[in-house]
Each structure stands twice: as C-alpha cells, then as structure tokens.
C-alpha cells in the first residue's frame, strides 16, 4: 500500500445501494455511529477473484447489527452481490473487502431509534497483514493491559467497532514497545485472543489448544483452521487456558481474515519456534483459500 490516506484513493465504493466515487463516500460529523459507536463491520479477503466464505461474513454482519439492535436495509443476497460487484468495479482480484453498517444522523443522543441504517462496502489490494519477515520468524506479542470484557458487559459476539477501542490502545502500546501486536486476556485472566485474530497453542502433547470463544469473536478463520487440523488428525481442544500454561507451549499461531495463519515467535520475551504443525496449517490454509505463495514448510 502507498502512504496515500484511505479517503484519497481512487475507485468506487458501494454506498447505500449505489456505486459512488471513492472520495465522495462521506458521512456527516453528526453521525450517531461516530459519537456512540453504533457501527458494525466485516473484513473479508478475495483470493483469485473469489471472496472466501462471503456468505458467512455477510451473515455475521447482519447478526452483528441485530445484536446492536438494528436490521440491515438489504438482504444477505443483496450484500453478497454488492461485495462481488465492488471487487469487479475496482478490478480487485486479490485484496480485502470491508463492508460497514452504521446509524446515521437523524437523532443525536443516546437514543437512536429513528436513525437510518447505512451500509457501505470498500475494497482494496492488501497483501499481508504482518510483514513477510514477521510471518517467517513469527510475530512478537505483548500481553495487553486491557482485557476482553465479560459477555454481560459488552456485545462481545458482534463485530462492533466500539469493541476495537481497547484493541487499538493495546496494539499501539505493543508497537511503541517494539512488538508486532498485543495478546489480550479476558475478564477472568484467561488467554483470549489478539487484537484482530484468534490464538492457537500447541502444547507438549502435540495437540492444538485454543480458548473457548465465550467473550470474543469466534473467527471464521478459526473455525476453518479447526476443520483443517481435524483433517490432518490433529486433535483440537477448546478450553480455558491460563497464561502460565505458555511455559509448556511449543508452537503458537494466530488466525484471522487479515492475519490468515501467522506464527507467533515470542510472547513477553518467551520464545516459540515456528514448528511443523504451524507450517502445515499455514500451507493448508493457503491451499483452502487459493492463496498462491511459497510454502511455509518448504521455505524453512
Ligand atoms: N478477533 C478479532 C478481535 C478480530 O478483529 C478478528 C478479525 N475479524 C478475529 C478475531 C478473527 O476473525 P475472522 O477469522 O472471522 O476474521
């Protein structure tokens, strides 16, 4: 990506049912979403012209809106088609798709019953979330001070923009201190996830352990990787995992639409190797989504 700000790129954005010029896709400063966080979004990747798990992402967008108390003014089919049209209109064959839905400016206050729901979709080229070097050696994580909130204190299963406030703060602190990203614990001190990805841990038993997504997003990539592991006869154990257990961890990786499968090389100074299970699942995930890049196993 160039350093051009995102509002200054060229292209077309699908905005409330129409394709508009990229630079004209604006909102008013008195939009409810901006003041009160009434906004949900998705992140999808298009590989070789096909959006991976498009329907699941659109359904999650619809469900996130419902959790926040609003219905999208378009059907799932219409939004699927708009995502596809948007890729075509911008000539994006490999890239990132960002649908977003938010409350407009008809009311300004906590109550927002009569606000119009807007939907927009933007697409752009986006190679790798972490640098190729970070992907090879494994990213460095720092445990965040902020914790994922308890399920009865926030809409934890929605991909809601307000939930990312503590993610940005945690990731900034990690980056300022030389790390790539932050590892977030939950309200009970258990390992939860990273700021934009889920986490998997290979313990000494060569089984794959991953936290139960009871207070954070059950990622679409997470579910795909669990299936891939099962196809490889790798046992997956979903359970509550405490940070002290990292002492017996041998391999760690994170999963997400943006992160794909990315190895973790370090957490707070403790080192991990980019091992066989991680490399196998990196390659299996690339094969599943149709991502053509050098095999992680053979590049080692
Ligand atoms: N957790 C958070 C906080 C995220 O932002 C994401 C990315 N959407 C994930 C997990 C992974 O979700 P997915 O695999 O569906 O992209």
PDB file of N, CA and C in Angstrom, residues 232-272:
ATOM      1  N   UNK A 232      -6.212 -33.320   9.334  1.00  0.00           N
ATOM      2  CA  UNK A 232      -4.823 -33.808   9.499  1.00  0.00           C
ATOM      3  C   UNK A 232      -4.689 -34.719  10.717  1.00  0.00           C
ATOM      4  N   UNK A 233      -5.807 -35.075  11.304  1.00  0.00           N
ATOM      5  CA  UNK A 233      -5.829 -35.897  12.543  1.00  0.00           C
ATOM      6  C   UNK A 233      -5.123 -35.191  13.707  1.00  0.00           C
ATOM      7  N   UNK A 234      -5.088 -33.872  13.672  1.00  0.00           N
ATOM      8  CA  UNK A 234      -4.520 -33.137  14.815  1.00  0.00           C
ATOM      9  C   UNK A 234      -5.685 -32.860  15.765  1.00  0.00           C
ATOM     10  N   UNK A 235      -5.547 -33.297  17.004  1.00  0.00           N
ATOM     11  CA  UNK A 235      -6.648 -33.105  17.949  1.00  0.00           C
ATOM     12  C   UNK A 235      -6.737 -31.631  18.375  1.00  0.00           C
ATOM     13  N   UNK A 236      -7.940 -31.088  18.354  1.00  0.00           N
ATOM     14  CA  UNK A 236      -8.146 -29.691  18.758  1.00  0.00           C
ATOM     15  C   UNK A 236      -8.918 -29.677  20.068  1.00  0.00           C
ATOM     16  N   UNK A 237      -8.371 -28.996  21.053  1.00  0.00           N
ATOM     17  CA  UNK A 237      -9.028 -28.933  22.362  1.00  0.00           C
ATOM     18  C   UNK A 237      -9.414 -27.483  22.649  1.00  0.00           C
ATOM     19  N   UNK A 238     -10.720 -27.227  22.736  1.00  0.00           N
ATOM     20  CA  UNK A 238     -11.197 -25.880  23.073  1.00  0.00           C
ATOM     21  C   UNK A 238     -11.422 -25.855  24.582  1.00  0.00           C
ATOM     22  N   UNK A 239     -10.701 -24.994  25.255  1.00  0.00           N
ATOM     23  CA  UNK A 239     -10.787 -24.969  26.719  1.00  0.00           C
ATOM     24  C   UNK A 239     -10.308 -23.630  27.273  1.00  0.00           C
ATOM     25  N   UNK A 240     -10.457 -23.485  28.592  1.00  0.00           N
ATOM     26  CA  UNK A 240      -9.962 -22.264  29.241  1.00  0.00           C
ATOM     27  C   UNK A 240      -8.456 -22.414  29.432  1.00  0.00           C
ATOM     28  N   UNK A 241      -7.688 -21.441  28.954  1.00  0.00           N
ATOM     29  CA  UNK A 241      -6.222 -21.546  29.009  1.00  0.00           C
ATOM     30  C   UNK A 241      -5.661 -20.355  29.787  1.00  0.00           C
ATOM     31  N   UNK A 242      -4.851 -20.647  30.812  1.00  0.00           N
ATOM     32  CA  UNK A 242      -4.254 -19.573  31.609  1.00  0.00           C
ATOM     33  C   UNK A 242      -2.884 -19.205  31.034  1.00  0.00           C
ATOM     34  N   UNK A 243      -2.451 -17.961  31.197  1.00  0.00           N
ATOM     35  CA  UNK A 243      -1.159 -17.545  30.632  1.00  0.00           C
ATOM     36  C   UNK A 243       0.031 -18.361  31.144  1.00  0.00           C
ATOM     37  N   UNK A 244      -0.040 -18.859  32.387  1.00  0.00           N
ATOM     38  CA  UNK A 244       1.080 -19.653  32.929  1.00  0.00           C
ATOM     39  C   UNK A 244       1.344 -20.890  32.089  1.00  0.00           C
ATOM     40  N   UNK A 245       0.301 -21.363  31.391  1.00  0.00           N
ATOM     41  CA  UNK A 245       0.449 -22.590  30.602  1.00  0.00           C
ATOM     42  C   UNK A 245       1.348 -22.410  29.385  1.00  0.00           C
ATOM     43  N   UNK A 246       1.651 -21.155  29.058  1.00  0.00           N
ATOM     44  CA  UNK A 246       2.537 -20.911  27.911  1.00  0.00           C
ATOM     45  C   UNK A 246       3.914 -21.525  28.151  1.00  0.00           C
ATOM     46  N   UNK A 247       4.237 -21.818  29.421  1.00  0.00           N
ATOM     47  CA  UNK A 247       5.523 -22.455  29.750  1.00  0.00           C
ATOM     48  C   UNK A 247       5.687 -23.790  29.037  1.00  0.00           C
ATOM     49  N   UNK A 248       4.570 -24.491  28.812  1.00  0.00           N
ATOM     50  CA  UNK A 248       4.675 -25.808  28.170  1.00  0.00           C
ATOM     51  C   UNK A 248       4.300 -25.751  26.684  1.00  0.00           C
ATOM     52  N   UNK A 249       4.093 -24.534  26.181  1.00  0.00           N
ATOM     53  CA  UNK A 249       3.728 -24.404  24.761  1.00  0.00           C
ATOM     54  C   UNK A 249       4.960 -24.583  23.880  1.00  0.00           C
ATOM     55  N   UNK A 250       4.769 -25.241  22.736  1.00  0.00           N
ATOM     56  CA  UNK A 250       5.894 -25.417  21.810  1.00  0.00           C
ATOM     57  C   UNK A 250       5.721 -24.557  20.564  1.00  0.00           C
ATOM     58  N   UNK A 251       4.488 -24.445  20.089  1.00  0.00           N
ATOM     59  CA  UNK A 251       4.221 -23.605  18.908  1.00  0.00           C
ATOM     60  C   UNK A 251       2.967 -22.783  19.188  1.00  0.00           C
ATOM     61  N   UNK A 252       2.949 -21.589  18.644  1.00  0.00           N
ATOM     62  CA  UNK A 252       1.753 -20.734  18.785  1.00  0.00           C
ATOM     63  C   UNK A 252       1.504 -20.044  17.448  1.00  0.00           C
ATOM     64  N   UNK A 253       0.229 -19.917  17.091  1.00  0.00           N
ATOM     65  CA  UNK A 253      -0.077 -19.110  15.903  1.00  0.00           C
ATOM     66  C   UNK A 253      -1.415 -18.410  16.094  1.00  0.00           C
ATOM     67  N   UNK A 254      -1.611 -17.366  15.303  1.00  0.00           N
ATOM     68  CA  UNK A 254      -2.886 -16.644  15.345  1.00  0.00           C
ATOM     69  C   UNK A 254      -3.584 -16.810  13.996  1.00  0.00           C
ATOM     70  N   UNK A 255      -4.917 -16.663  14.009  1.00  0.00           N
ATOM     71  CA  UNK A 255      -5.696 -16.826  12.780  1.00  0.00           C
ATOM     72  C   UNK A 255      -6.683 -15.675  12.635  1.00  0.00           C
ATOM     73  N   UNK A 256      -6.879 -15.245  11.409  1.00  0.00           N
ATOM     74  CA  UNK A 256      -7.869 -14.203  11.134  1.00  0.00           C
ATOM     75  C   UNK A 256      -7.902 -13.938   9.647  1.00  0.00           C
ATOM     76  N   UNK A 257      -8.959 -13.298   9.194  1.00  0.00           N
ATOM     77  CA  UNK A 257      -9.073 -12.982   7.771  1.00  0.00           C
ATOM     78  C   UNK A 257      -7.851 -12.195   7.306  1.00  0.00           C
ATOM     79  N   UNK A 258      -7.465 -11.196   8.083  1.00  0.00           N
ATOM     80  CA  UNK A 258      -6.314 -10.378   7.708  1.00  0.00           C
ATOM     81  C   UNK A 258      -5.017 -11.126   7.990  1.00  0.00           C
ATOM     82  N   UNK A 259      -4.897 -11.694   9.187  1.00  0.00           N
ATOM     83  CA  UNK A 259      -3.656 -12.360   9.613  1.00  0.00           C
ATOM     84  C   UNK A 259      -3.460 -13.713   8.925  1.00  0.00           C
ATOM     85  N   UNK A 260      -4.531 -14.291   8.394  1.00  0.00           N
ATOM     86  CA  UNK A 260      -4.528 -15.663   7.849  1.00  0.00           C
ATOM     87  C   UNK A 260      -3.991 -16.591   8.951  1.00  0.00           C
ATOM     88  N   UNK A 261      -2.989 -17.443   8.658  1.00  0.00           N
ATOM     89  CA  UNK A 261      -2.365 -18.214   9.753  1.00  0.00           C
ATOM     90  C   UNK A 261      -0.958 -17.645   9.919  1.00  0.00           C
ATOM     91  N   UNK A 262      -0.715 -16.990  11.033  1.00  0.00           N
ATOM     92  CA  UNK A 262       0.578 -16.338  11.267  1.00  0.00           C
ATOM     93  C   UNK A 262       1.220 -16.893  12.537  1.00  0.00           C
ATOM     94  N   UNK A 263       2.454 -17.402  12.424  1.00  0.00           N
ATOM     95  CA  UNK A 263       3.117 -17.933  13.615  1.00  0.00           C
ATOM     96  C   UNK A 263       3.470 -16.844  14.622  1.00  0.00           C
ATOM     97  N   UNK A 264       3.501 -17.218  15.894  1.00  0.00           N
ATOM     98  CA  UNK A 264       3.931 -16.322  16.974  1.00  0.00           C
ATOM     99  C   UNK A 264       5.306 -16.795  17.417  1.00  0.00           C
ATOM    100  N   UNK A 265       6.298 -15.908  17.367  1.00  0.00           N
ATOM    101  CA  UNK A 265       7.668 -16.285  17.737  1.00  0.00           C
ATOM    102  C   UNK A 265       8.010 -15.925  19.172  1.00  0.00           C
ATOM    103  N   UNK A 266       7.210 -15.025  19.748  1.00  0.00           N
ATOM    104  CA  UNK A 266       7.545 -14.574  21.112  1.00  0.00           C
ATOM    105  C   UNK A 266       6.328 -13.965  21.798  1.00  0.00           C
ATOM    106  N   UNK A 267       6.202 -14.238  23.096  1.00  0.00           N
ATOM    107  CA  UNK A 267       5.206 -13.523  23.905  1.00  0.00           C
ATOM    108  C   UNK A 267       5.919 -13.019  25.150  1.00  0.00           C
ATOM    109  N   UNK A 268       5.993 -11.717  25.332  1.00  0.00           N
ATOM    110  CA  UNK A 268       6.628 -11.094  26.506  1.00  0.00           C
ATOM    111  C   UNK A 268       8.021 -11.650  26.784  1.00  0.00           C
ATOM    112  N   UNK A 269       8.816 -11.915  25.742  1.00  0.00           N
ATOM    113  CA  UNK A 269      10.185 -12.395  25.970  1.00  0.00           C
ATOM    114  C   UNK A 269      10.312 -13.911  25.913  1.00  0.00           C
ATOM    115  N   UNK A 270       9.212 -14.644  26.053  1.00  0.00           N
ATOM    116  CA  UNK A 270       9.274 -16.106  25.956  1.00  0.00           C
ATOM    117  C   UNK A 270       9.224 -16.489  24.475  1.00  0.00           C
ATOM    118  N   UNK A 271      10.181 -17.327  24.053  1.00  0.00           N
ATOM    119  CA  UNK A 271      10.311 -17.641  22.621  1.00  0.00           C
ATOM    120  C   UNK A 271       9.621 -18.958  22.222  1.00  0.00           C
ATOM    121  N   UNK A 272       9.108 -18.975  21.011  1.00  0.00           N
ATOM    122  CA  UNK A 272       8.476 -20.189  20.468  1.00  0.00           C
ATOM    123  C   UNK A 272       9.007 -20.425  19.060  1.00  0.00           C
TER     124      UNK A 272
END
